[in-house]
PDB file of C-alpha atoms in Angstrom:
ATOM      1  CA  ASP F   1     109.295 109.827 -62.688  1.00 54.00           C
ATOM      2  CA  ALA F   2     108.262 106.510 -64.246  1.00 76.00           C
ATOM      3  CA  GLY F   3     105.936 106.589 -67.183  1.00 92.00           C
ATOM      4  CA  VAL F   4     102.993 104.409 -67.780  1.00 96.00           C
ATOM      5  CA  THR F   5     103.978 100.757 -67.534  1.00 97.00           C
ATOM      6  CA  GLN F   6     102.258  97.625 -68.903  1.00 97.00           C
ATOM      7  CA  SER F   7     102.882  93.924 -68.691  1.00 97.00           C
ATOM      8  CA  PRO F   8     103.461  91.534 -70.218  1.00 97.00           C
ATOM      9  CA  THR F   9     105.255  92.867 -73.220  1.00 96.00           C
ATOM     10  CA  HIS F  10     104.288  90.158 -75.489  1.00 96.00           C
ATOM     11  CA  LEU F  11     101.697  87.350 -75.134  1.00 96.00           C
ATOM     12  CA  ILE F  12     100.663  84.450 -77.453  1.00 98.00           C
ATOM     13  CA  LYS F  13      97.539  82.732 -76.641  1.00 98.00           C
ATOM     14  CA  THR F  14      95.305  80.302 -78.443  1.00 98.00           C
ATOM     15  CA  ARG F  15      91.725  80.732 -79.738  1.00 98.00           C
ATOM     16  CA  GLY F  16      89.180  80.416 -76.822  1.00 98.00           C
ATOM     17  CA  GLN F  17      91.495  81.208 -73.885  1.00 98.00           C
ATOM     18  CA  HIS F  18      91.342  84.319 -71.830  1.00 97.00           C
ATOM     19  CA  VAL F  19      93.926  86.833 -70.944  1.00 98.00           C
ATOM     20  CA  THR F  20      94.613  89.436 -68.499  1.00 98.00           C
ATOM     21  CA  LEU F  21      96.697  92.794 -69.358  1.00 98.00           C
ATOM     22  CA  ARG F  22      97.992  95.093 -66.802  1.00 98.00           C
ATOM     23  CA  CYS F  23      98.622  98.741 -66.496  1.00 98.00           C
ATOM     24  CA  SER F  24     100.322 101.115 -63.860  1.00 97.00           C
ATOM     25  CA  PRO F  25      99.721 104.882 -64.535  1.00 96.00           C
ATOM     26  CA  ILE F  26     102.172 107.592 -63.952  1.00 95.00           C
ATOM     27  CA  SER F  27     102.353 108.476 -60.388  1.00 95.00           C
ATOM     28  CA  GLY F  28      99.359 110.847 -59.355  1.00 93.00           C
ATOM     29  CA  HIS F  29      97.374 109.978 -62.258  1.00 94.00           C
ATOM     30  CA  LYS F  30      93.920 108.555 -61.370  1.00 94.00           C
ATOM     31  CA  SER F  31      92.417 107.975 -64.887  1.00 93.00           C
ATOM     32  CA  VAL F  32      93.447 104.804 -67.011  1.00 95.00           C
ATOM     33  CA  SER F  33      92.048 104.193 -70.628  1.00 95.00           C
ATOM     34  CA  TRP F  34      92.511 101.151 -72.703  1.00 97.00           C
ATOM     35  CA  TYR F  35      93.055 101.034 -76.542  1.00 96.00           C
ATOM     36  CA  GLN F  36      93.263  98.327 -79.179  1.00 97.00           C
ATOM     37  CA  GLN F  37      95.778  99.071 -81.987  1.00 96.00           C
ATOM     38  CA  VAL F  38      95.529  96.876 -84.957  1.00 94.00           C
ATOM     39  CA  LEU F  39      98.491  96.781 -87.312  1.00 89.00           C
ATOM     40  CA  GLY F  40      98.238  99.913 -89.838  1.00 87.00           C
ATOM     41  CA  GLN F  41      95.253 101.582 -87.888  1.00 91.00           C
ATOM     42  CA  GLY F  42      94.892 104.153 -85.019  1.00 93.00           C
ATOM     43  CA  PRO F  43      94.104 103.364 -81.592  1.00 95.00           C
ATOM     44  CA  GLN F  44      90.490 102.263 -80.890  1.00 95.00           C
ATOM     45  CA  PHE F  45      88.817 103.212 -77.547  1.00 93.00           C
ATOM     46  CA  ILE F  46      87.984 100.302 -75.374  1.00 95.00           C
ATOM     47  CA  PHE F  47      87.493 101.524 -71.707  1.00 92.00           C
ATOM     48  CA  GLN F  48      88.053 104.602 -69.505  1.00 92.00           C
ATOM     49  CA  TYR F  49      88.147 104.379 -65.723  1.00 94.00           C
ATOM     50  CA  TYR F  50      88.421 107.149 -63.159  1.00 92.00           C
ATOM     51  CA  GLU F  51      88.362 106.643 -59.446  1.00 91.00           C
ATOM     52  CA  LYS F  52      87.791 102.984 -59.873  1.00 91.00           C
ATOM     53  CA  GLU F  53      84.639 103.749 -61.874  1.00 92.00           C
ATOM     54  CA  GLU F  54      83.959 102.974 -65.461  1.00 92.00           C
ATOM     55  CA  ARG F  55      83.443 106.447 -67.358  1.00 89.00           C
ATOM     56  CA  GLY F  56      83.520 105.407 -70.997  1.00 87.00           C
ATOM     57  CA  ARG F  57      83.056 102.163 -73.137  1.00 90.00           C
ATOM     58  CA  GLY F  58      83.858 101.807 -76.843  1.00 90.00           C
ATOM     59  CA  ASN F  59      82.034  99.432 -79.302  1.00 91.00           C
ATOM     60  CA  PHE F  60      83.711  96.146 -78.079  1.00 96.00           C
ATOM     61  CA  PRO F  61      81.844  92.885 -77.040  1.00 97.00           C
ATOM     62  CA  ASP F  62      81.279  91.904 -73.662  1.00 96.00           C
ATOM     63  CA  ARG F  63      84.047  89.536 -73.728  1.00 97.00           C
ATOM     64  CA  PHE F  64      86.284  92.633 -73.088  1.00 98.00           C
ATOM     65  CA  SER F  65      86.078  93.824 -69.440  1.00 97.00           C
ATOM     66  CA  ALA F  66      88.280  95.823 -67.181  1.00 97.00           C
ATOM     67  CA  ARG F  67      88.724  97.283 -63.759  1.00 96.00           C
ATOM     68  CA  GLN F  68      90.639  99.742 -61.822  1.00 97.00           C
ATOM     69  CA  PHE F  69      92.139  99.238 -58.424  1.00 97.00           C
ATOM     70  CA  PRO F  70      92.633 101.449 -55.341  1.00 96.00           C
ATOM     71  CA  ASN F  71      96.156 102.236 -56.342  1.00 95.00           C
ATOM     72  CA  TYR F  72      94.763 103.247 -59.688  1.00 96.00           C
ATOM     73  CA  SER F  73      96.476 100.434 -61.631  1.00 97.00           C
ATOM     74  CA  SER F  74      94.126  98.586 -64.159  1.00 98.00           C
ATOM     75  CA  GLU F  75      93.517  95.296 -65.575  1.00 98.00           C
ATOM     76  CA  LEU F  76      91.811  94.398 -69.039  1.00 98.00           C
ATOM     77  CA  ASN F  77      90.490  91.193 -69.512  1.00 98.00           C
ATOM     78  CA  VAL F  78      89.436  89.374 -72.709  1.00 98.00           C
ATOM     79  CA  ASN F  79      87.588  86.129 -72.709  1.00 97.00           C
ATOM     80  CA  ALA F  80      87.106  83.615 -75.359  1.00 98.00           C
ATOM     81  CA  LEU F  81      89.872  84.958 -77.690  1.00 98.00           C
ATOM     82  CA  LEU F  82      89.240  85.129 -81.242  1.00 98.00           C
ATOM     83  CA  LEU F  83      92.283  85.454 -84.124  1.00 97.00           C
ATOM     84  CA  GLY F  84      90.887  89.022 -84.749  1.00 96.00           C
ATOM     85  CA  ASP F  85      91.852  90.048 -81.020  1.00 98.00           C
ATOM     86  CA  SER F  86      95.400  89.979 -82.251  1.00 97.00           C
ATOM     87  CA  ALA F  87      96.685  93.467 -81.606  1.00 97.00           C
ATOM     88  CA  LEU F  88      98.789  95.972 -79.617  1.00 97.00           C
ATOM     89  CA  TYR F  89      97.010  96.922 -76.529  1.00 98.00           C
ATOM     90  CA  LEU F  90      97.762 100.185 -75.173  1.00 97.00           C
ATOM     91  CA  CYS F  91      96.874 101.709 -71.902  1.00 97.00           C
ATOM     92  CA  ALA F  92      96.943 105.533 -71.314  1.00 95.00           C
ATOM     93  CA  SER F  93      96.997 107.574 -68.131  1.00 94.00           C
ATOM     94  CA  SER F  94      95.854 110.831 -67.227  1.00 91.00           C
ATOM     95  CA  LEU F  95      95.566 113.043 -64.128  1.00 89.00           C
ATOM     96  CA  ARG F  96      91.844 113.021 -64.489  1.00 80.00           C
ATOM     97  CA  PRO F  97      89.359 113.381 -67.346  1.00 76.00           C
ATOM     98  CA  PRO F  98      89.575 115.531 -69.382  1.00 72.00           C
ATOM     99  CA  HIS F  99      93.231 115.982 -69.236  1.00 77.00           C
ATOM    100  CA  GLU F 100      96.043 114.851 -71.655  1.00 86.00           C
ATOM    101  CA  GLN F 101      96.586 111.269 -72.135  1.00 90.00           C
ATOM    102  CA  TYR F 102      99.974 109.472 -71.985  1.00 92.00           C
ATOM    103  CA  PHE F 103     100.541 106.053 -73.509  1.00 94.00           C
ATOM    104  CA  GLY F 104     102.419 102.900 -72.153  1.00 96.00           C
ATOM    105  CA  PRO F 105     104.502 101.077 -74.524  1.00 95.00           C
ATOM    106  CA  GLY F 106     101.795  98.331 -75.011  1.00 96.00           C
ATOM    107  CA  THR F 107     101.228  94.620 -74.819  1.00 97.00           C
ATOM    108  CA  ARG F 108     101.350  92.790 -77.945  1.00 97.00           C
ATOM    109  CA  LEU F 109      98.856  90.043 -78.046  1.00 98.00           C
ATOM    110  CA  THR F 110      99.102  87.267 -80.695  1.00 97.00           C
ATOM    111  CA  VAL F 111      96.127  84.788 -80.848  1.00 98.00           C
ATOM    112  CA  THR F 112      96.650  81.465 -82.739  1.00 97.00           C
TER     113      THR F 112
ATOM    114  CA  GLY R   1      78.645 107.524 -84.218  1.00 68.00           C
ATOM    115  CA  GLU R   2      81.608 109.629 -83.773  1.00 81.00           C
ATOM    116  CA  ASN R   3      84.259 109.499 -86.708  1.00 90.00           C
ATOM    117  CA  VAL R   4      87.613 111.157 -87.378  1.00 95.00           C
ATOM    118  CA  GLU R   5      88.781 111.191 -90.887  1.00 96.00           C
ATOM    119  CA  GLN R   6      92.473 111.952 -91.726  1.00 97.00           C
ATOM    120  CA  HIS R   7      94.380 112.873 -94.688  1.00 97.00           C
ATOM    121  CA  PRO R   8      96.481 112.125 -96.541  1.00 97.00           C
ATOM    122  CA  SER R   9      97.379 108.426 -95.507  1.00 96.00           C
ATOM    123  CA  THR R  10     100.905 108.649 -96.657  1.00 97.00           C
ATOM    124  CA  LEU R  11     103.049 111.972 -96.951  1.00 98.00           C
ATOM    125  CA  SER R  12     106.511 112.522 -98.382  1.00 98.00           C
ATOM    126  CA  VAL R  13     108.409 115.712 -98.033  1.00 97.00           C
ATOM    127  CA  GLN R  14     111.811 117.159 -98.642  1.00 97.00           C
ATOM    128  CA  GLU R  15     113.890 117.764 -95.520  1.00 97.00           C
ATOM    129  CA  GLY R  16     113.287 121.409 -94.751  1.00 97.00           C
ATOM    130  CA  ASP R  17     109.841 121.819 -96.464  1.00 97.00           C
ATOM    131  CA  SER R  18     106.653 122.016 -94.552  1.00 98.00           C
ATOM    132  CA  ALA R  19     104.006 119.086 -93.936  1.00 98.00           C
ATOM    133  CA  VAL R  20     100.510 119.621 -93.513  1.00 98.00           C
ATOM    134  CA  ILE R  21      97.961 116.751 -92.224  1.00 98.00           C
ATOM    135  CA  LYS R  22      94.351 117.326 -92.142  1.00 98.00           C
ATOM    136  CA  CYS R  23      91.547 115.830 -90.207  1.00 98.00           C
ATOM    137  CA  THR R  24      87.908 116.209 -89.722  1.00 97.00           C
ATOM    138  CA  TYR R  25      85.486 115.176 -86.938  1.00 95.00           C
ATOM    139  CA  SER R  26      81.880 114.205 -86.941  1.00 92.00           C
ATOM    140  CA  ASP R  27      80.499 115.041 -83.419  1.00 89.00           C
ATOM    141  CA  SER R  28      80.089 118.803 -82.835  1.00 88.00           C
ATOM    142  CA  ALA R  29      80.215 118.033 -79.118  1.00 87.00           C
ATOM    143  CA  SER R  30      84.043 117.326 -79.653  1.00 90.00           C
ATOM    144  CA  ASN R  31      86.071 119.739 -77.416  1.00 89.00           C
ATOM    145  CA  TYR R  32      89.659 118.544 -77.370  1.00 91.00           C
ATOM    146  CA  PHE R  33      91.898 117.658 -80.321  1.00 95.00           C
ATOM    147  CA  PRO R  34      95.313 115.849 -79.307  1.00 95.00           C
ATOM    148  CA  TRP R  35      97.912 114.842 -81.784  1.00 97.00           C
ATOM    149  CA  TYR R  36     100.139 111.825 -81.570  1.00 96.00           C
ATOM    150  CA  LYS R  37     103.401 110.801 -83.158  1.00 97.00           C
ATOM    151  CA  GLN R  38     104.317 107.001 -83.334  1.00 96.00           C
ATOM    152  CA  GLU R  39     107.533 105.599 -84.383  1.00 94.00           C
ATOM    153  CA  LEU R  40     107.771 102.126 -85.608  1.00 90.00           C
ATOM    154  CA  GLY R  41     107.511  99.572 -82.492  1.00 87.00           C
ATOM    155  CA  LYS R  42     106.973 102.463 -79.838  1.00 91.00           C
ATOM    156  CA  ARG R  43     104.110 103.986 -78.166  1.00 93.00           C
ATOM    157  CA  PRO R  44     101.934 106.903 -79.437  1.00 94.00           C
ATOM    158  CA  GLN R  45     103.556 110.154 -77.985  1.00 95.00           C
ATOM    159  CA  LEU R  46     101.499 113.392 -77.330  1.00 94.00           C
ATOM    160  CA  ILE R  47     103.164 116.370 -79.586  1.00 96.00           C
ATOM    161  CA  ILE R  48     100.656 118.862 -79.390  1.00 96.00           C
ATOM    162  CA  ASP R  49      96.953 119.285 -78.396  1.00 94.00           C
ATOM    163  CA  ILE R  50      94.336 122.212 -78.960  1.00 94.00           C
ATOM    164  CA  ARG R  51      91.074 122.766 -77.111  1.00 90.00           C
ATOM    165  CA  SER R  52      87.832 123.919 -78.882  1.00 86.00           C
ATOM    166  CA  ASN R  53      88.047 127.459 -77.312  1.00 86.00           C
ATOM    167  CA  VAL R  54      91.344 128.231 -79.246  1.00 85.00           C
ATOM    168  CA  GLY R  55      91.857 128.670 -82.852  1.00 91.00           C
ATOM    169  CA  GLU R  56      95.545 127.957 -83.108  1.00 95.00           C
ATOM    170  CA  LYS R  57      98.264 126.658 -81.076  1.00 94.00           C
ATOM    171  CA  LYS R  58     102.034 126.515 -81.615  1.00 96.00           C
ATOM    172  CA  ASP R  59     104.890 124.852 -80.300  1.00 94.00           C
ATOM    173  CA  GLN R  60     108.428 125.445 -81.939  1.00 95.00           C
ATOM    174  CA  ARG R  61     108.146 124.045 -85.412  1.00 97.00           C
ATOM    175  CA  ILE R  62     104.741 122.249 -84.614  1.00 98.00           C
ATOM    176  CA  ALA R  63     101.361 124.021 -85.138  1.00 97.00           C
ATOM    177  CA  VAL R  64      97.647 123.007 -85.027  1.00 98.00           C
ATOM    178  CA  THR R  65      94.742 125.036 -86.089  1.00 97.00           C
ATOM    179  CA  LEU R  66      91.036 124.297 -85.535  1.00 96.00           C
ATOM    180  CA  ASN R  67      87.955 125.428 -87.551  1.00 95.00           C
ATOM    181  CA  LYS R  68      84.917 124.570 -85.373  1.00 93.00           C
ATOM    182  CA  THR R  69      82.482 125.873 -88.095  1.00 93.00           C
ATOM    183  CA  ALA R  70      83.939 123.387 -90.573  1.00 94.00           C
ATOM    184  CA  LYS R  71      84.816 120.770 -87.955  1.00 95.00           C
ATOM    185  CA  HIS R  72      88.418 120.745 -89.276  1.00 96.00           C
ATOM    186  CA  PHE R  73      91.698 120.575 -87.633  1.00 97.00           C
ATOM    187  CA  SER R  74      95.330 120.465 -88.984  1.00 98.00           C
ATOM    188  CA  LEU R  75      98.721 119.746 -87.909  1.00 98.00           C
ATOM    189  CA  HIS R  76     101.514 121.818 -89.391  1.00 98.00           C
ATOM    190  CA  ILE R  77     105.219 120.783 -89.205  1.00 98.00           C
ATOM    191  CA  THR R  78     107.679 123.363 -90.838  1.00 97.00           C
ATOM    192  CA  GLU R  79     111.446 122.951 -91.439  1.00 97.00           C
ATOM    193  CA  THR R  80     110.997 119.218 -91.274  1.00 98.00           C
ATOM    194  CA  GLN R  81     114.082 117.066 -90.178  1.00 97.00           C
ATOM    195  CA  PRO R  82     114.745 113.200 -90.612  1.00 96.00           C
ATOM    196  CA  GLU R  83     113.571 112.639 -86.967  1.00 96.00           C
ATOM    197  CA  ASP R  84     110.117 113.756 -87.944  1.00 97.00           C
ATOM    198  CA  SER R  85     109.618 110.532 -90.031  1.00 97.00           C
ATOM    199  CA  ALA R  86     106.791 108.561 -88.198  1.00 97.00           C
ATOM    200  CA  VAL R  87     103.145 107.903 -88.316  1.00 97.00           C
ATOM    201  CA  TYR R  88     101.022 110.995 -86.906  1.00 98.00           C
ATOM    202  CA  PHE R  89      97.618 110.515 -85.400  1.00 97.00           C
ATOM    203  CA  CYS R  90      94.814 113.059 -84.874  1.00 97.00           C
ATOM    204  CA  ALA R  91      92.238 112.425 -82.284  1.00 96.00           C
ATOM    205  CA  ALA R  92      88.970 114.164 -81.035  1.00 94.00           C
ATOM    206  CA  ARG R  93      87.315 113.885 -77.722  1.00 90.00           C
ATOM    207  CA  VAL R  94      83.692 114.227 -76.749  1.00 77.00           C
ATOM    208  CA  ASN R  95      83.593 115.459 -73.064  1.00 68.00           C
ATOM    209  CA  ARG R  96      80.299 113.620 -72.084  1.00 64.00           C
ATOM    210  CA  ASP R  97      81.953 110.378 -72.080  1.00 64.00           C
ATOM    211  CA  ASP R  98      85.633 110.895 -72.331  1.00 69.00           C
ATOM    212  CA  LYS R  99      86.088 108.777 -75.176  1.00 80.00           C
ATOM    213  CA  ILE R 100      89.012 109.752 -77.619  1.00 87.00           C
ATOM    214  CA  ILE R 101      88.544 108.715 -81.251  1.00 92.00           C
ATOM    215  CA  PHE R 102      91.530 108.377 -83.445  1.00 94.00           C
ATOM    216  CA  GLY R 103      92.147 108.946 -87.078  1.00 96.00           C
ATOM    217  CA  LYS R 104      93.801 106.364 -89.066  1.00 95.00           C
ATOM    218  CA  GLY R 105      97.145 107.809 -89.430  1.00 97.00           C
ATOM    219  CA  THR R 106      99.431 109.676 -91.920  1.00 98.00           C
ATOM    220  CA  ARG R 107     102.842 108.018 -92.457  1.00 97.00           C
ATOM    221  CA  LEU R 108     105.130 110.902 -92.987  1.00 98.00           C
ATOM    222  CA  HIS R 109     108.413 110.189 -94.839  1.00 97.00           C
ATOM    223  CA  ILE R 110     111.276 112.995 -94.827  1.00 97.00           C
ATOM    224  CA  LEU R 111     113.182 112.851 -97.992  1.00 95.00           C
ATOM    225  CA  PRO R 112     116.982 113.957 -97.789  1.00 91.00           C
TER     226      PRO R 112
END
């Protein structure tokens, strides 16, 4: 069974641009959560989706948005990129909340 | 808001000795406490978790204890091995919004 997959692996963007990150959960998992991990810190919760509905939102500006599709995959969108958005973006899936979350390999976003 | 404090930030132990990492949480509604191990450049991996109706859980060389009254929980690794070297994150989840809050991590070094 494949684990959580994310694409792309790495991404370089310029300030002001927007970005879309993608996540495919483990087969059978219906919940997806997004986290931002800055170097040397723990992951910070951004969003959780379950059955295509937003279940939780962290303290991130409205420039961050997400959605979940009928096949339970998910996209994270970030508009008007700032230098401070440079981080590892992690996706985690679980069967349903509240269950154990399993992380994908992450997308390393660099904003220049 | 919710907060998870983790100590120490760095820990060095001799191979074969035990390592203990401690965390405290602020929200008394927290009811699920996972621990993740993250090796350099890799995704966080769930190594053990505990729910609020249990005081202790053990899995081979790893154990976690929870003191709900004091809002403390700890990770204990016995008979440490070189492959235990990594960053360990504690986390806490509040059921009402499924948000998981991570500590800042402990970098564990196993000395030969």
